[in-house]
């Protein structure tokens, strides 16, 4: 299956974030993809037959460059970003083991998005993009995607992003497993993202804004206080 961005073949610098888990999902510990954690990132991506050829170069390079580097060249390109201190995403750990990788960075860094016709910017907000998930084999089908989507947003907000944006897919009976690297609409919705545009029938743009998250956090104590007052009155 082809995705809107073009054909994809076959498809420890900060304190850890303890991401809130969905019901029955593991509670991962989140770290930036730093040079010190490069081997952990390799462990996760190396388990995926497609990702260990792509290494997220799909998002950064031209089609020609991406295809020319298929495999080792693309791995070196990501390693250079990590070793330069760019922190191009997050690594999730479950019980101390590397469990997942999520690509999240300022949208403007991704050449694929910069030249996309369908997914051109919808406004001038300097959002970050959450655009790739790789989950290690033994941690799949355990409800991690919504947790990772929210953790990616928190990572971006902690670095000053006003909002995060994603381009998930609505799976169909014809969807292959490799199509899900973008994440699903259901997972992002569970993580609190809202649909803001739908340039393709099964491919929305979904966002989570830092201001909305802050408002939710401020409203939660007030809601609990109100419930307590009603209980006392009763």
mmCIF file of C-alpha atoms in Angstrom:
data_model
loop_
_atom_site.group_PDB
_atom_site.id
_atom_site.type_symbol
_atom_site.label_atom_id
_atom_site.label_comp_id
_atom_site.label_asym_id
_atom_site.label_seq_id
_atom_site.Cartn_x
_atom_site.Cartn_y
_atom_site.Cartn_z
ATOM 1 C CA UNK A 1 0.000 0.000 0.000
ATOM 2 C CA UNK A 2 1.174 3.517 -0.714
ATOM 3 C CA UNK A 3 0.940 6.277 1.817
ATOM 4 C CA UNK A 4 0.400 9.929 1.081
ATOM 5 C CA UNK A 5 4.006 10.957 1.637
ATOM 6 C CA UNK A 6 5.325 8.719 -1.124
ATOM 7 C CA UNK A 7 6.271 5.061 -1.283
ATOM 8 C CA UNK A 8 7.994 3.454 1.664
ATOM 9 C CA UNK A 9 9.604 0.134 0.791
ATOM 10 C CA UNK A 10 7.968 -2.900 2.421
ATOM 11 C CA UNK A 11 7.198 -1.462 4.730
ATOM 12 C CA UNK A 12 20.269 10.676 28.924
ATOM 13 C CA UNK A 13 20.224 14.287 29.003
ATOM 14 C CA UNK A 14 17.048 14.957 30.942
ATOM 15 C CA UNK A 15 15.104 13.350 33.732
ATOM 16 C CA UNK A 16 12.967 10.426 32.584
ATOM 17 C CA UNK A 17 9.284 10.934 31.894
ATOM 18 C CA UNK A 18 6.997 8.311 33.373
ATOM 19 C CA UNK A 19 4.232 8.263 30.786
ATOM 20 C CA UNK A 20 0.677 7.582 31.973
ATOM 21 C CA UNK A 21 -0.480 4.240 30.631
ATOM 22 C CA UNK A 22 -3.768 3.411 28.979
ATOM 23 C CA UNK A 23 -5.869 0.711 30.650
ATOM 24 C CA UNK A 24 -3.838 -2.510 30.894
ATOM 25 C CA UNK A 25 -0.869 -0.949 29.033
ATOM 26 C CA UNK A 26 2.637 -1.081 30.491
ATOM 27 C CA UNK A 27 3.894 2.095 32.167
ATOM 28 C CA UNK A 28 6.991 3.049 30.177
ATOM 29 C CA UNK A 29 9.847 5.264 31.222
ATOM 30 C CA UNK A 30 10.663 7.802 28.507
ATOM 31 C CA UNK A 31 14.108 9.153 27.622
ATOM 32 C CA UNK A 32 15.340 11.359 24.760
ATOM 33 C CA UNK A 33 17.174 9.529 22.001
ATOM 34 C CA UNK A 34 20.649 10.661 23.049
ATOM 35 C CA UNK A 35 24.089 9.449 22.018
ATOM 36 C CA UNK A 36 24.364 7.527 25.294
ATOM 37 C CA UNK A 37 21.241 5.570 24.347
ATOM 38 C CA UNK A 38 22.078 4.901 20.704
ATOM 39 C CA UNK A 39 22.556 1.149 21.264
ATOM 40 C CA UNK A 40 19.090 0.955 22.823
ATOM 41 C CA UNK A 41 17.615 2.659 19.779
ATOM 42 C CA UNK A 42 19.414 0.178 17.541
ATOM 43 C CA UNK A 43 17.985 -2.671 19.608
ATOM 44 C CA UNK A 44 14.425 -1.447 18.999
ATOM 45 C CA UNK A 45 14.716 -0.516 15.333
ATOM 46 C CA UNK A 46 16.854 -3.535 14.494
ATOM 47 C CA UNK A 47 13.917 -5.844 15.254
ATOM 48 C CA UNK A 48 11.760 -4.376 12.480
ATOM 49 C CA UNK A 49 12.401 -5.555 8.933
ATOM 50 C CA UNK A 50 11.358 -2.214 7.460
ATOM 51 C CA UNK A 51 12.551 0.216 10.099
ATOM 52 C CA UNK A 52 16.056 -1.245 10.107
ATOM 53 C CA UNK A 53 16.351 -0.183 6.475
ATOM 54 C CA UNK A 54 14.582 3.155 6.782
ATOM 55 C CA UNK A 55 15.874 4.570 10.102
ATOM 56 C CA UNK A 56 13.443 7.497 9.642
ATOM 57 C CA UNK A 57 15.482 8.797 6.711
ATOM 58 C CA UNK A 58 12.177 8.701 4.838
ATOM 59 C CA UNK A 59 11.214 11.899 6.626
ATOM 60 C CA UNK A 60 14.491 13.757 6.337
ATOM 61 C CA UNK A 61 15.883 12.963 2.886
ATOM 62 C CA UNK A 62 14.846 13.278 -0.722
ATOM 63 C CA UNK A 63 13.398 10.167 -2.330
ATOM 64 C CA UNK A 64 16.680 9.575 -4.124
ATOM 65 C CA UNK A 65 18.751 9.999 -0.980
ATOM 66 C CA UNK A 66 16.442 7.811 1.069
ATOM 67 C CA UNK A 67 16.530 4.976 -1.471
ATOM 68 C CA UNK A 68 20.282 5.259 -1.988
ATOM 69 C CA UNK A 69 20.877 4.952 1.746
ATOM 70 C CA UNK A 70 18.431 2.064 2.226
ATOM 71 C CA UNK A 71 19.926 0.173 5.133
ATOM 72 C CA UNK A 72 23.360 1.188 6.380
ATOM 73 C CA UNK A 73 23.387 4.666 4.836
ATOM 74 C CA UNK A 74 20.112 5.600 6.486
ATOM 75 C CA UNK A 75 21.293 4.169 9.812
ATOM 76 C CA UNK A 76 24.399 6.347 9.704
ATOM 77 C CA UNK A 77 22.311 9.429 8.904
ATOM 78 C CA UNK A 78 20.176 8.920 12.020
ATOM 79 C CA UNK A 79 23.207 8.102 14.139
ATOM 80 C CA UNK A 80 24.823 11.368 13.096
ATOM 81 C CA UNK A 81 21.743 13.300 14.190
ATOM 82 C CA UNK A 82 21.697 11.551 17.539
ATOM 83 C CA UNK A 83 25.431 11.977 18.166
ATOM 84 C CA UNK A 84 25.191 15.663 17.238
ATOM 85 C CA UNK A 85 22.811 16.099 20.178
ATOM 86 C CA UNK A 86 19.698 16.652 18.087
ATOM 87 C CA UNK A 87 17.494 14.252 20.108
ATOM 88 C CA UNK A 88 15.206 13.421 17.146
ATOM 89 C CA UNK A 89 12.761 11.408 19.214
ATOM 90 C CA UNK A 90 12.183 9.360 22.327
ATOM 91 C CA UNK A 91 12.934 5.838 23.506
ATOM 92 C CA UNK A 92 10.452 4.089 25.784
ATOM 93 C CA UNK A 93 11.588 1.490 28.321
ATOM 94 C CA UNK A 94 9.385 -1.127 29.944
ATOM 95 C CA UNK A 95 10.834 -2.851 32.995
ATOM 96 C CA UNK A 96 14.215 -1.455 32.040
ATOM 97 C CA UNK A 97 14.190 -2.888 28.505
ATOM 98 C CA UNK A 98 14.140 -0.744 25.332
ATOM 99 C CA UNK A 99 10.575 -1.140 24.093
ATOM 100 C CA UNK A 100 9.797 1.539 21.499
ATOM 101 C CA UNK A 101 11.010 4.477 19.448
ATOM 102 C CA UNK A 102 8.961 7.530 18.454
ATOM 103 C CA UNK A 103 10.142 10.145 15.986
ATOM 104 C CA UNK A 104 9.177 13.621 17.230
ATOM 105 C CA UNK A 105 10.849 16.894 16.282
ATOM 106 C CA UNK A 106 9.998 20.354 14.940
ATOM 107 C CA UNK A 107 7.922 19.911 11.803
ATOM 108 C CA UNK A 108 10.263 22.139 9.786
ATOM 109 C CA UNK A 109 13.099 19.613 10.183
ATOM 110 C CA UNK A 110 11.285 17.036 8.073
ATOM 111 C CA UNK A 111 11.921 17.567 4.388
ATOM 112 C CA UNK A 112 9.141 15.122 3.505
ATOM 113 C CA UNK A 113 6.611 17.363 5.232
ATOM 114 C CA UNK A 114 8.121 20.564 3.882
ATOM 115 C CA UNK A 115 7.467 19.422 0.324
ATOM 116 C CA UNK A 116 4.213 17.550 0.892
ATOM 117 C CA UNK A 117 1.233 18.682 -1.164
ATOM 118 C CA UNK A 118 -1.410 16.946 0.921
ATOM 119 C CA UNK A 119 0.130 17.716 4.289
ATOM 120 C CA UNK A 120 1.250 21.288 3.813
ATOM 121 C CA UNK A 121 1.109 23.438 6.993
ATOM 122 C CA UNK A 122 -2.450 24.366 7.907
ATOM 123 C CA UNK A 123 -1.355 27.550 9.722
ATOM 124 C CA UNK A 124 1.732 29.361 11.015
ATOM 125 C CA UNK A 125 1.909 27.634 14.406
ATOM 126 C CA UNK A 126 5.435 26.164 14.804
ATOM 127 C CA UNK A 127 4.239 22.698 15.769
ATOM 128 C CA UNK A 128 6.351 19.598 16.227
ATOM 129 C CA UNK A 129 5.549 16.460 14.234
ATOM 130 C CA UNK A 130 4.999 12.970 15.659
ATOM 131 C CA UNK A 131 5.441 10.784 12.619
ATOM 132 C CA UNK A 132 6.878 7.332 13.287
ATOM 133 C CA UNK A 133 6.447 4.552 15.850
ATOM 134 C CA UNK A 134 8.538 1.414 16.134
ATOM 135 C CA UNK A 135 7.666 -1.036 18.919
ATOM 136 C CA UNK A 136 9.921 -3.970 19.764
ATOM 137 C CA UNK A 137 8.317 -7.330 19.021
ATOM 138 C CA UNK A 138 7.667 -8.487 22.572
ATOM 139 C CA UNK A 139 5.953 -5.218 23.484
ATOM 140 C CA UNK A 140 3.505 -5.123 20.582
ATOM 141 C CA UNK A 141 -0.269 -5.479 21.047
ATOM 142 C CA UNK A 142 -0.013 -4.229 24.620
ATOM 143 C CA UNK A 143 -1.710 -0.845 24.228
ATOM 144 C CA UNK A 144 1.442 1.242 24.026
ATOM 145 C CA UNK A 145 0.551 3.482 21.067
ATOM 146 C CA UNK A 146 -1.692 5.990 22.935
ATOM 147 C CA UNK A 147 0.849 6.154 25.762
ATOM 148 C CA UNK A 148 3.676 6.827 23.319
ATOM 149 C CA UNK A 149 1.663 9.449 21.432
ATOM 150 C CA UNK A 150 1.079 11.373 24.657
ATOM 151 C CA UNK A 151 4.691 10.923 25.791
ATOM 152 C CA UNK A 152 5.890 12.385 22.489
ATOM 153 C CA UNK A 153 3.693 15.428 23.068
ATOM 154 C CA UNK A 154 5.006 15.898 26.600
ATOM 155 C CA UNK A 155 8.574 15.624 25.288
ATOM 156 C CA UNK A 156 7.879 18.372 22.756
ATOM 157 C CA UNK A 157 6.071 20.618 25.251
ATOM 158 C CA UNK A 158 8.997 20.365 27.675
ATOM 159 C CA UNK A 159 11.163 21.802 24.891
ATOM 160 C CA UNK A 160 8.890 24.738 24.168
ATOM 161 C CA UNK A 161 6.650 23.368 21.425
ATOM 162 C CA UNK A 162 3.272 25.146 21.345
ATOM 163 C CA UNK A 163 1.655 22.054 19.901
ATOM 164 C CA UNK A 164 2.274 18.689 18.275
ATOM 165 C CA UNK A 165 0.848 17.351 15.053
ATOM 166 C CA UNK A 166 0.411 13.836 13.676
ATOM 167 C CA UNK A 167 -0.702 12.274 10.410
ATOM 168 C CA UNK A 168 -2.145 8.886 11.398
ATOM 169 C CA UNK A 169 -4.059 6.381 9.364
ATOM 170 C CA UNK A 170 -7.563 4.947 9.660
ATOM 171 C CA UNK A 171 -6.769 1.246 9.178
ATOM 172 C CA UNK A 172 -8.861 -0.792 6.780
ATOM 173 C CA UNK A 173 -9.102 -4.474 5.916
ATOM 174 C CA UNK A 174 -6.467 -3.876 3.257
ATOM 175 C CA UNK A 175 -3.995 -2.137 5.569
ATOM 176 C CA UNK A 176 -0.671 -3.885 6.028
ATOM 177 C CA UNK A 177 1.182 -3.929 9.347
ATOM 178 C CA UNK A 178 3.793 -1.616 7.831
ATOM 179 C CA UNK A 179 1.180 1.107 7.334
ATOM 180 C CA UNK A 180 0.777 1.516 11.078
ATOM 181 C CA UNK A 181 4.181 3.139 11.608
ATOM 182 C CA UNK A 182 2.294 6.448 11.380
ATOM 183 C CA UNK A 183 0.076 5.536 14.329
ATOM 184 C CA UNK A 184 -3.697 5.153 14.195
ATOM 185 C CA UNK A 185 -6.440 7.736 14.558
ATOM 186 C CA UNK A 186 -7.836 5.783 17.511
ATOM 187 C CA UNK A 187 -4.509 5.841 19.374
ATOM 188 C CA UNK A 188 -4.024 9.571 18.910
ATOM 189 C CA UNK A 189 -7.607 10.273 19.913
ATOM 190 C CA UNK A 190 -7.076 8.265 23.092
ATOM 191 C CA UNK A 191 -3.963 10.343 23.741
ATOM 192 C CA UNK A 192 -6.014 13.563 23.613
ATOM 193 C CA UNK A 193 -5.292 14.721 20.064
ATOM 194 C CA UNK A 194 -8.057 16.362 18.033
ATOM 195 C CA UNK A 195 -8.612 16.161 14.299
ATOM 196 C CA UNK A 196 -8.013 19.562 12.699
ATOM 197 C CA UNK A 197 -7.993 18.654 8.997
ATOM 198 C CA UNK A 198 -8.507 15.656 6.713
ATOM 199 C CA UNK A 199 -6.600 16.091 3.469
ATOM 200 C CA UNK A 200 -7.169 12.455 2.476
ATOM 201 C CA UNK A 201 -10.129 10.156 3.219
ATOM 202 C CA UNK A 202 -8.280 7.985 5.754
ATOM 203 C CA UNK A 203 -5.486 10.399 6.671
ATOM 204 C CA UNK A 204 -6.363 13.248 9.050
ATOM 205 C CA UNK A 205 -4.106 15.812 10.639
ATOM 206 C CA UNK A 206 -4.422 15.589 14.417
ATOM 207 C CA UNK A 207 -3.109 18.031 17.018
ATOM 208 C CA UNK A 208 -2.579 18.397 20.712
ATOM 209 C CA UNK A 209 -1.841 21.930 21.934
ATOM 210 C CA UNK A 210 0.261 22.726 24.973
ATOM 211 C CA UNK A 211 -2.310 25.264 26.164
ATOM 212 C CA UNK A 212 -5.079 22.681 26.088
ATOM 213 C CA UNK A 213 -3.022 20.273 28.193
ATOM 214 C CA UNK A 214 -2.216 23.010 30.722
ATOM 215 C CA UNK A 215 -5.905 23.914 30.960
ATOM 216 C CA UNK A 216 -6.811 20.267 31.567
ATOM 217 C CA UNK A 217 -4.277 20.038 34.382
ATOM 218 C CA UNK A 218 -5.591 23.231 35.978
ATOM 219 C CA UNK A 219 -9.193 22.084 35.667
ATOM 220 C CA UNK A 220 -8.608 18.659 37.214
ATOM 221 C CA UNK A 221 -8.064 19.842 40.841
ATOM 222 C CA UNK A 222 -11.056 22.177 40.599
ATOM 223 C CA UNK A 223 -13.205 19.341 39.309
ATOM 224 C CA UNK A 224 -12.109 17.116 42.180
ATOM 225 C CA UNK A 225 -12.808 19.906 44.685
ATOM 226 C CA UNK A 226 -16.272 20.420 43.204
ATOM 227 C CA UNK A 227 -17.040 16.745 43.443
ATOM 228 C CA UNK A 228 -15.941 16.755 47.076
ATOM 229 C CA UNK A 229 -18.170 19.729 47.894
ATOM 230 C CA UNK A 230 -21.163 18.015 46.306
ATOM 231 C CA UNK A 231 -20.415 14.903 48.329
ATOM 232 C CA UNK A 232 -20.291 16.903 51.562
ATOM 233 C CA UNK A 233 -23.526 18.692 50.707
ATOM 234 C CA UNK A 234 -25.178 15.367 50.053
#
